[in-house]
């Protein structure tokens, strides 16, 4: 901790003043972040409260880690230390809604489930169908998390038009000269500032939806069928594949699925045409397959994220299989070359390092991409390279130095520049 134990009363008093009674406390055994203990927990009620906490921590030299629902605090690199866990879960609600302008301004602690319910009343949606439905908007932005609809609408970086961020010294900012702040806070894991609200693009809820589902045998077949769909004029809203791998607990087949959205006649025509194009027993269904929009990994699994050119993703899957000695569960947005991989928590460091190296080598040889260790037991992460050899983008490194020169916000969570 950056403060001596005897100063705890002073810290609690300051945090209570910023957050209100019963919303600041000295951390206990349960208040850890991915195995890293914290000193205090603060729950401000609004953006001004967040700023007040950061003004105090700046004065005292305390490190801060922001959280919402905590669904992805174990993703990426653990913080090196964390004095104050700043919980933005009280910052909730739709602050402004402009259906005609296709935007909504939302408090960062708003759970996506609550946001969906609020937008549904206006027949609108935020097209972020992420795999962690209990997450808050702030957490989704911090990790740049996206689901199947990324195929048409992109990731949070593409959907966020404005943000309000509490900076390390306690000011509230909506822009920083020379930087695209809304895009750069997405995927920054809270290392640039604490997002208190964001303005996002919203879309009308489609009148009709249909999924075309086809069983597949190999990663190569997935790639060939995906290329056929992408090259066609059918314009699916999403293309996903599920390859259960040899560790699957059921005998369900590997599948490719494509989503079509629009008015009923449009969807019917496109879906039926896609089923004919894919052949091989493809069917048109009114509901998605059970695995749609879910991660292939469970709470105890080692999780990887891979991305690269869509035409080369199949080669990475084969490389992972060879390094693992057996097929591994893979699922993701194959039309964009993004997928997630699940490995058992019994994976040895040598085997994990070999899989990461194999995937990164293939990606480098086939046009670029990346393989990130999203989540793993601490003893594994200490022995392998989480992000790989790719350097931190220079713009992100410069913005971090500008906004948080003392590295007090989520210290250690960004890769080394």
Short mmCIF file of C-alpha atoms in Angstrom, two decimals:
data_model
loop_
_atom_site.label_atom_id
_atom_site.label_comp_id
_atom_site.label_asym_id
_atom_site.label_seq_id
_atom_site.Cartn_x
_atom_site.Cartn_y
_atom_site.Cartn_z
CA UNK A 1 0.00 0.00 0.00
CA UNK A 2 1.09 3.55 -0.64
CA UNK A 3 -0.15 4.71 2.78
CA UNK A 4 0.98 3.57 6.19
CA UNK A 5 -1.52 1.50 8.19
CA UNK A 6 -1.92 4.27 10.77
CA UNK A 7 -3.45 6.59 8.17
CA UNK A 8 -6.44 4.31 7.52
CA UNK A 9 -8.85 6.45 9.56
CA UNK A 10 -7.93 9.53 7.52
CA UNK A 11 -8.51 7.64 4.27
CA UNK A 12 -11.91 6.33 5.40
CA UNK A 13 -12.99 9.80 6.49
CA UNK A 14 -12.05 11.30 3.13
CA UNK A 15 -13.66 8.52 1.11
CA UNK A 16 -16.83 8.70 3.21
CA UNK A 17 -17.02 12.43 2.63
CA UNK A 18 -16.79 11.85 -1.13
CA UNK A 19 -19.16 8.87 -1.28
CA UNK A 20 -21.52 9.23 1.66
CA UNK A 21 -22.10 7.07 4.75
CA UNK A 22 -21.98 3.29 4.26
CA UNK A 23 -20.28 3.66 0.87
CA UNK A 24 -16.63 3.54 1.89
CA UNK A 25 -14.87 0.92 3.98
CA UNK A 26 -11.52 -0.63 4.75
CA UNK A 27 -11.10 -3.66 2.52
CA UNK A 28 -11.45 -7.16 3.88
CA UNK A 29 -10.28 -10.58 2.64
CA UNK A 30 -13.00 -10.68 -0.02
CA UNK A 31 -11.99 -7.33 -1.49
CA UNK A 32 -9.26 -8.49 -3.83
CA UNK A 33 -8.73 -7.92 -7.54
CA UNK A 34 -7.51 -11.02 -9.31
CA UNK A 35 -5.54 -12.06 -6.27
CA UNK A 36 -4.23 -8.56 -5.53
CA UNK A 37 -5.41 -7.17 -2.16
CA UNK A 38 -6.78 -3.64 -1.98
CA UNK A 39 -6.76 -1.23 0.97
CA UNK A 40 -10.11 0.51 0.73
CA UNK A 41 -13.35 0.38 -1.26
CA UNK A 42 -15.27 3.48 -2.36
CA UNK A 43 -18.72 3.67 -3.98
CA UNK A 44 -19.38 7.23 -5.19
CA UNK A 45 -22.93 8.13 -6.18
CA UNK A 46 -22.16 10.26 -9.22
CA UNK A 47 -19.43 11.66 -11.45
CA UNK A 48 -18.60 14.42 -8.99
CA UNK A 49 -18.13 11.79 -6.31
CA UNK A 50 -15.76 9.86 -8.56
CA UNK A 51 -13.80 13.06 -9.18
CA UNK A 52 -13.68 13.79 -5.46
CA UNK A 53 -12.24 10.33 -4.73
CA UNK A 54 -9.57 10.83 -7.39
CA UNK A 55 -8.66 14.29 -6.09
CA UNK A 56 -8.03 12.76 -2.68
CA UNK A 57 -6.08 9.76 -3.97
CA UNK A 58 -3.94 12.09 -6.12
CA UNK A 59 -3.07 14.18 -3.08
CA UNK A 60 -2.16 11.09 -1.07
CA UNK A 61 -0.40 9.20 -3.86
CA UNK A 62 -2.82 6.26 -3.73
CA UNK A 63 -3.41 3.92 -6.66
CA UNK A 64 -6.96 3.35 -7.93
CA UNK A 65 -8.69 0.54 -9.78
CA UNK A 66 -12.20 1.07 -11.13
CA UNK A 67 -14.82 -1.67 -11.21
CA UNK A 68 -18.50 -2.09 -12.05
CA UNK A 69 -20.04 -5.55 -11.86
CA UNK A 70 -16.58 -7.13 -11.68
CA UNK A 71 -17.28 -9.60 -14.50
CA UNK A 72 -13.91 -9.06 -16.18
CA UNK A 73 -11.57 -7.96 -13.39
CA UNK A 74 -9.61 -11.16 -13.96
CA UNK A 75 -9.08 -10.44 -17.66
CA UNK A 76 -5.69 -9.31 -18.89
CA UNK A 77 -2.78 -8.49 -16.62
CA UNK A 78 -3.48 -8.15 -12.87
CA UNK A 79 -2.66 -4.74 -11.40
CA UNK A 80 0.70 -4.57 -9.66
CA UNK A 81 -1.07 -3.03 -6.66
CA UNK A 82 -4.33 -1.27 -5.83
CA UNK A 83 -4.92 0.98 -2.84
CA UNK A 84 -8.52 2.01 -3.57
CA UNK A 85 -11.10 -0.07 -5.42
CA UNK A 86 -13.46 2.50 -6.93
CA UNK A 87 -16.87 0.92 -7.57
CA UNK A 88 -18.99 2.87 -10.09
CA UNK A 89 -22.02 0.62 -9.60
CA UNK A 90 -24.11 3.49 -8.22
CA UNK A 91 -23.69 5.51 -11.43
CA UNK A 92 -26.69 4.12 -13.29
CA UNK A 93 -29.39 5.11 -15.72
CA UNK A 94 -30.04 6.49 -19.17
CA UNK A 95 -29.10 10.16 -18.83
CA UNK A 96 -30.31 11.27 -22.26
CA UNK A 97 -32.07 9.50 -25.10
CA UNK A 98 -32.37 10.72 -28.69
CA UNK A 99 -34.06 8.00 -30.75
CA UNK A 100 -34.23 10.26 -33.80
CA UNK A 101 -30.52 10.98 -33.57
CA UNK A 102 -29.74 7.33 -32.78
CA UNK A 103 -27.83 8.12 -29.59
CA UNK A 104 -28.16 7.57 -25.86
CA UNK A 105 -26.03 8.88 -23.01
CA UNK A 106 -25.66 6.28 -20.28
CA UNK A 107 -24.04 6.24 -16.85
CA UNK A 108 -21.05 3.90 -16.72
CA UNK A 109 -22.33 1.68 -13.92
CA UNK A 110 -25.53 0.78 -15.76
CA UNK A 111 -25.89 -3.00 -16.19
CA UNK A 112 -26.40 -4.00 -19.81
CA UNK A 113 -29.54 -5.92 -18.82
CA UNK A 114 -31.09 -2.77 -17.37
CA UNK A 115 -30.00 -0.77 -20.41
CA UNK A 116 -31.64 -3.25 -22.77
CA UNK A 117 -34.90 -3.01 -20.82
CA UNK A 118 -34.84 0.79 -20.91
CA UNK A 119 -34.13 0.95 -24.65
CA UNK A 120 -36.72 -1.72 -25.42
CA UNK A 121 -39.46 0.69 -24.38
CA UNK A 122 -38.33 2.93 -27.26
CA UNK A 123 -37.93 -0.02 -29.64
CA UNK A 124 -34.20 0.61 -29.70
CA UNK A 125 -31.10 -1.40 -28.79
CA UNK A 126 -27.41 -0.97 -28.17
CA UNK A 127 -25.87 -3.49 -30.58
CA UNK A 128 -23.39 -4.89 -28.07
CA UNK A 129 -24.51 -8.48 -27.47
CA UNK A 130 -21.54 -9.34 -25.27
CA UNK A 131 -20.79 -12.69 -23.68
CA UNK A 132 -20.96 -11.29 -20.13
CA UNK A 133 -24.59 -10.10 -19.85
CA UNK A 134 -24.21 -9.10 -16.18
CA UNK A 135 -21.55 -6.55 -17.13
CA UNK A 136 -21.90 -2.80 -16.84
CA UNK A 137 -21.43 -0.42 -19.73
CA UNK A 138 -18.19 0.87 -18.20
CA UNK A 139 -16.73 -2.61 -17.97
CA UNK A 140 -17.65 -3.37 -21.57
CA UNK A 141 -15.95 -0.17 -22.72
CA UNK A 142 -12.88 -0.79 -20.56
CA UNK A 143 -12.28 -4.16 -22.25
CA UNK A 144 -13.71 -3.22 -25.67
CA UNK A 145 -15.93 -6.29 -25.38
CA UNK A 146 -18.19 -7.16 -28.30
CA UNK A 147 -20.39 -10.06 -29.40
CA UNK A 148 -21.74 -11.46 -32.69
CA UNK A 149 -23.21 -8.12 -33.83
CA UNK A 150 -19.69 -6.74 -34.14
CA UNK A 151 -19.85 -8.15 -37.69
CA UNK A 152 -22.23 -5.36 -38.69
CA UNK A 153 -21.89 -2.69 -36.02
CA UNK A 154 -18.31 -3.01 -34.79
CA UNK A 155 -16.91 -2.91 -31.25
CA UNK A 156 -17.41 -0.27 -28.54
CA UNK A 157 -14.71 1.79 -30.24
CA UNK A 158 -17.05 2.11 -33.22
CA UNK A 159 -20.22 2.76 -31.19
CA UNK A 160 -19.06 5.31 -28.60
CA UNK A 161 -19.33 8.89 -29.82
CA UNK A 162 -18.50 10.74 -26.58
CA UNK A 163 -17.37 10.02 -23.04
CA UNK A 164 -16.95 11.79 -19.73
CA UNK A 165 -13.84 10.59 -17.91
CA UNK A 166 -12.60 11.33 -14.40
CA UNK A 167 -8.86 11.84 -14.72
CA UNK A 168 -6.18 10.88 -12.24
CA UNK A 169 -5.98 14.29 -10.58
CA UNK A 170 -9.76 14.52 -10.13
CA UNK A 171 -10.99 16.59 -13.03
CA UNK A 172 -13.79 15.57 -15.41
CA UNK A 173 -12.93 15.66 -19.10
CA UNK A 174 -14.75 14.98 -22.34
CA UNK A 175 -11.78 15.48 -24.64
CA UNK A 176 -8.00 15.65 -24.63
CA UNK A 177 -6.21 17.72 -27.26
CA UNK A 178 -4.56 15.60 -29.90
CA UNK A 179 -6.29 12.33 -28.92
CA UNK A 180 -9.50 10.52 -29.79
CA UNK A 181 -10.54 10.02 -26.18
CA UNK A 182 -13.77 8.03 -26.79
CA UNK A 183 -11.97 5.44 -28.91
CA UNK A 184 -8.87 5.20 -26.76
CA UNK A 185 -10.57 4.59 -23.44
CA UNK A 186 -12.22 1.54 -25.03
CA UNK A 187 -9.92 -1.37 -24.32
CA UNK A 188 -7.72 0.64 -21.93
CA UNK A 189 -8.71 -1.45 -18.88
CA UNK A 190 -9.22 1.68 -16.79
CA UNK A 191 -5.62 2.81 -17.13
CA UNK A 192 -6.39 6.21 -18.71
CA UNK A 193 -9.22 7.39 -16.49
CA UNK A 194 -12.52 6.33 -14.95
CA UNK A 195 -15.37 6.54 -17.44
CA UNK A 196 -18.44 8.03 -15.71
CA UNK A 197 -20.76 8.22 -18.73
CA UNK A 198 -20.74 7.51 -22.44
CA UNK A 199 -22.81 8.50 -25.44
CA UNK A 200 -23.36 5.55 -27.74
CA UNK A 201 -25.04 4.79 -31.03
CA UNK A 202 -28.34 2.99 -30.73
CA UNK A 203 -30.26 1.18 -33.44
CA UNK A 204 -33.93 0.32 -34.08
CA UNK A 205 -34.86 -3.19 -33.02
CA UNK A 206 -35.28 -5.23 -36.21
CA UNK A 207 -38.77 -6.44 -37.05
CA UNK A 208 -37.59 -9.96 -37.82
CA UNK A 209 -34.57 -12.19 -37.18
CA UNK A 210 -33.55 -15.63 -38.42
CA UNK A 211 -30.49 -17.83 -38.03
CA UNK A 212 -29.09 -20.17 -40.64
CA UNK A 213 -27.29 -23.03 -38.89
CA UNK A 214 -25.09 -25.59 -40.60
CA UNK A 215 -23.07 -28.46 -39.11
CA UNK A 216 -19.37 -28.36 -40.01
CA UNK A 217 -16.52 -30.83 -39.75
CA UNK A 218 -13.25 -28.88 -39.77
CA UNK A 219 -11.85 -25.38 -39.27
CA UNK A 220 -11.03 -25.38 -42.98
CA UNK A 221 -14.68 -25.98 -43.84
CA UNK A 222 -15.69 -23.11 -41.55
CA UNK A 223 -13.30 -20.85 -43.41
CA UNK A 224 -14.57 -21.87 -46.85
CA UNK A 225 -18.24 -21.45 -45.94
CA UNK A 226 -17.56 -18.12 -44.24
CA UNK A 227 -15.78 -16.85 -47.34
CA UNK A 228 -18.78 -17.86 -49.43
CA UNK A 229 -21.17 -15.96 -47.15
CA UNK A 230 -19.00 -12.84 -47.04
CA UNK A 231 -18.56 -12.83 -50.83
CA UNK A 232 -22.32 -13.21 -51.42
CA UNK A 233 -24.79 -10.30 -51.58
CA UNK A 234 -26.75 -11.75 -48.64
CA UNK A 235 -25.22 -9.36 -46.06
CA UNK A 236 -25.61 -11.29 -42.78
CA UNK A 237 -25.64 -9.26 -39.58
CA UNK A 238 -23.33 -11.78 -37.90
CA UNK A 239 -21.40 -14.94 -38.72
CA UNK A 240 -20.33 -17.15 -35.82
CA UNK A 241 -18.76 -20.59 -35.50
CA UNK A 242 -18.60 -23.03 -32.62
CA UNK A 243 -15.97 -25.78 -32.61
CA UNK A 244 -16.50 -27.69 -29.34
CA UNK A 245 -13.14 -29.49 -29.35
CA UNK A 246 -12.28 -32.80 -27.78
CA UNK A 247 -12.91 -31.54 -24.22
CA UNK A 248 -16.58 -30.82 -24.83
CA UNK A 249 -18.88 -32.54 -22.36
CA UNK A 250 -21.57 -33.22 -24.96
CA UNK A 251 -21.66 -34.79 -28.38
CA UNK A 252 -23.04 -31.69 -30.09
CA UNK A 253 -21.56 -31.02 -33.53
CA UNK A 254 -19.44 -28.10 -34.62
CA UNK A 255 -21.63 -25.48 -36.24
CA UNK A 256 -21.55 -22.35 -38.37
CA UNK A 257 -24.41 -19.89 -37.88
CA UNK A 258 -25.37 -16.68 -39.68
CA UNK A 259 -27.87 -14.08 -38.47
CA UNK A 260 -30.18 -12.11 -40.76
CA UNK A 261 -32.17 -9.08 -39.59
CA UNK A 262 -34.72 -6.73 -41.16
CA UNK A 263 -38.33 -6.86 -42.23
CA UNK A 264 -39.92 -10.29 -42.44
CA UNK A 265 -39.87 -10.69 -46.22
CA UNK A 266 -36.26 -9.55 -46.45
CA UNK A 267 -35.11 -11.89 -43.69
CA UNK A 268 -37.00 -14.88 -45.09
CA UNK A 269 -35.54 -14.42 -48.56
CA UNK A 270 -31.97 -13.87 -47.35
CA UNK A 271 -32.02 -16.72 -44.86
CA UNK A 272 -33.43 -19.22 -47.34
CA UNK A 273 -30.86 -18.14 -49.92
CA UNK A 274 -28.07 -18.53 -47.37
CA UNK A 275 -29.25 -22.03 -46.47
CA UNK A 276 -29.09 -23.01 -50.15
CA UNK A 277 -25.66 -21.44 -50.50
CA UNK A 278 -24.26 -23.29 -47.48
CA UNK A 279 -25.94 -26.61 -48.26
CA UNK A 280 -24.87 -29.60 -46.15
CA UNK A 281 -28.03 -29.75 -44.07
CA UNK A 282 -28.22 -26.01 -43.29
CA UNK A 283 -31.53 -25.02 -41.69
CA UNK A 284 -33.33 -21.74 -41.06
CA UNK A 285 -34.27 -21.27 -37.41
CA UNK A 286 -36.24 -18.55 -35.54
CA UNK A 287 -33.92 -18.79 -32.53
CA UNK A 288 -30.12 -18.84 -32.22
CA UNK A 289 -28.17 -21.97 -31.31
CA UNK A 290 -27.64 -22.39 -27.56
CA UNK A 291 -23.98 -21.35 -27.82
CA UNK A 292 -24.67 -18.10 -29.71
CA UNK A 293 -23.16 -15.03 -28.03
CA UNK A 294 -21.54 -17.05 -25.24
CA UNK A 295 -17.88 -17.62 -24.54
CA UNK A 296 -16.52 -21.16 -24.93
CA UNK A 297 -14.74 -20.96 -21.58
CA UNK A 298 -16.13 -21.43 -18.08
CA UNK A 299 -15.25 -19.66 -14.87
CA UNK A 300 -12.28 -21.92 -14.15
CA UNK A 301 -10.90 -22.28 -17.67
CA UNK A 302 -7.88 -20.62 -19.20
CA UNK A 303 -9.18 -18.20 -21.85
CA UNK A 304 -7.47 -16.93 -24.99
CA UNK A 305 -8.55 -14.37 -27.57
CA UNK A 306 -7.24 -14.67 -31.12
CA UNK A 307 -7.71 -12.31 -34.02
CA UNK A 308 -6.32 -12.01 -37.51
CA UNK A 309 -7.31 -12.00 -41.15
CA UNK A 310 -10.59 -13.94 -41.49
CA UNK A 311 -9.12 -16.03 -44.31
CA UNK A 312 -6.25 -17.15 -42.06
CA UNK A 313 -8.03 -17.81 -38.77
CA UNK A 314 -8.46 -21.51 -39.55
CA UNK A 315 -4.67 -21.90 -39.69
CA UNK A 316 -4.36 -20.51 -36.15
CA UNK A 317 -6.95 -23.01 -34.92
CA UNK A 318 -4.95 -25.85 -36.45
CA UNK A 319 -1.75 -24.50 -34.86
CA UNK A 320 -3.43 -24.40 -31.44
CA UNK A 321 -4.68 -27.95 -31.91
CA UNK A 322 -1.22 -29.20 -32.84
CA UNK A 323 0.39 -27.44 -29.88
CA UNK A 324 -2.26 -28.74 -27.49
CA UNK A 325 -2.15 -32.27 -28.86
CA UNK A 326 -5.94 -32.32 -29.39
CA UNK A 327 -8.71 -30.06 -30.73
CA UNK A 328 -9.54 -27.21 -28.33
CA UNK A 329 -12.90 -25.42 -27.95
CA UNK A 330 -13.01 -22.35 -30.20
CA UNK A 331 -15.93 -19.97 -30.76
CA UNK A 332 -16.24 -16.55 -32.30
CA UNK A 333 -16.94 -14.08 -35.06
CA UNK A 334 -15.27 -15.88 -37.93
CA UNK A 335 -16.50 -13.36 -40.48
CA UNK A 336 -14.18 -10.83 -38.84
CA UNK A 337 -11.40 -13.20 -37.78
CA UNK A 338 -12.04 -12.93 -34.02
CA UNK A 339 -12.46 -15.94 -31.74
CA UNK A 340 -12.04 -17.14 -28.17
CA UNK A 341 -10.39 -20.36 -27.02
CA UNK A 342 -10.95 -22.40 -23.86
CA UNK A 343 -8.27 -24.50 -22.17
CA UNK A 344 -8.52 -26.48 -18.93
CA UNK A 345 -7.02 -24.92 -15.82
CA UNK A 346 -4.75 -27.96 -15.64
CA UNK A 347 -2.83 -26.71 -18.69
CA UNK A 348 0.86 -26.64 -17.83
CA UNK A 349 2.96 -23.49 -18.29
CA UNK A 350 5.09 -25.16 -20.97
CA UNK A 351 2.03 -26.31 -22.93
CA UNK A 352 0.36 -22.88 -22.63
CA UNK A 353 3.53 -21.08 -23.71
CA UNK A 354 3.83 -23.42 -26.68
CA UNK A 355 0.24 -22.72 -27.74
CA UNK A 356 0.64 -18.96 -27.45
CA UNK A 357 3.91 -19.07 -29.40
CA UNK A 358 2.39 -21.27 -32.11
CA UNK A 359 -0.63 -19.01 -32.56
CA UNK A 360 1.45 -15.82 -32.63
CA UNK A 361 3.95 -17.31 -35.08
CA UNK A 362 1.20 -18.33 -37.52
CA UNK A 363 -0.51 -14.95 -37.25
CA UNK A 364 2.75 -13.11 -37.90
CA UNK A 365 3.44 -15.25 -40.96
CA UNK A 366 -0.09 -14.83 -42.34
CA UNK A 367 -0.66 -11.11 -42.32
CA UNK A 368 -0.75 -10.13 -38.65
CA UNK A 369 -3.11 -10.38 -35.73
CA UNK A 370 -2.73 -11.30 -32.10
CA UNK A 371 -3.24 -13.88 -29.40
CA UNK A 372 -3.93 -12.60 -25.89
CA UNK A 373 -4.14 -14.60 -22.69
CA UNK A 374 -7.40 -13.20 -21.35
CA UNK A 375 -7.60 -15.15 -18.13
CA UNK A 376 -5.63 -17.84 -16.30
CA UNK A 377 -4.57 -18.78 -12.78
CA UNK A 378 -1.93 -16.42 -11.43
CA UNK A 379 0.77 -19.07 -11.35
CA UNK A 380 0.31 -19.57 -15.10
CA UNK A 381 0.22 -15.88 -15.99
CA UNK A 382 3.45 -15.23 -14.15
CA UNK A 383 5.23 -17.63 -16.52
CA UNK A 384 3.90 -16.60 -19.93
CA UNK A 385 3.59 -13.41 -21.96
CA UNK A 386 -0.01 -12.21 -21.76
CA UNK A 387 -0.08 -9.85 -24.72
CA UNK A 388 2.63 -11.25 -26.92
CA UNK A 389 5.47 -9.38 -28.58
CA UNK A 390 3.33 -6.65 -30.17
CA UNK A 391 4.16 -3.24 -28.64
CA UNK A 392 1.69 -0.89 -27.01
CA UNK A 393 0.41 1.58 -29.66
CA UNK A 394 2.38 4.79 -29.45
CA UNK A 395 -0.77 6.92 -29.19
CA UNK A 396 -1.94 4.93 -26.15
CA UNK A 397 1.50 5.17 -24.52
CA UNK A 398 1.55 8.94 -25.08
CA UNK A 399 -1.99 9.36 -23.73
CA UNK A 400 -1.15 7.32 -20.63
CA UNK A 401 1.88 9.50 -20.01
CA UNK A 402 -0.26 12.62 -20.50
CA UNK A 403 -3.18 11.60 -18.31
CA UNK A 404 -1.54 9.42 -15.66
CA UNK A 405 2.21 10.12 -15.54
CA UNK A 406 2.57 8.55 -12.08
CA UNK A 407 0.80 5.33 -13.20
CA UNK A 408 -1.73 5.37 -10.37
CA UNK A 409 -4.77 4.23 -12.39
CA UNK A 410 -4.86 0.43 -12.72
CA UNK A 411 -1.06 0.26 -12.49
CA UNK A 412 0.48 -2.53 -14.50
CA UNK A 413 -2.65 -3.35 -16.52
CA UNK A 414 -1.29 -1.98 -19.80
CA UNK A 415 1.46 -3.87 -21.63
CA UNK A 416 4.90 -2.29 -21.50
CA UNK A 417 5.43 0.33 -24.25
#
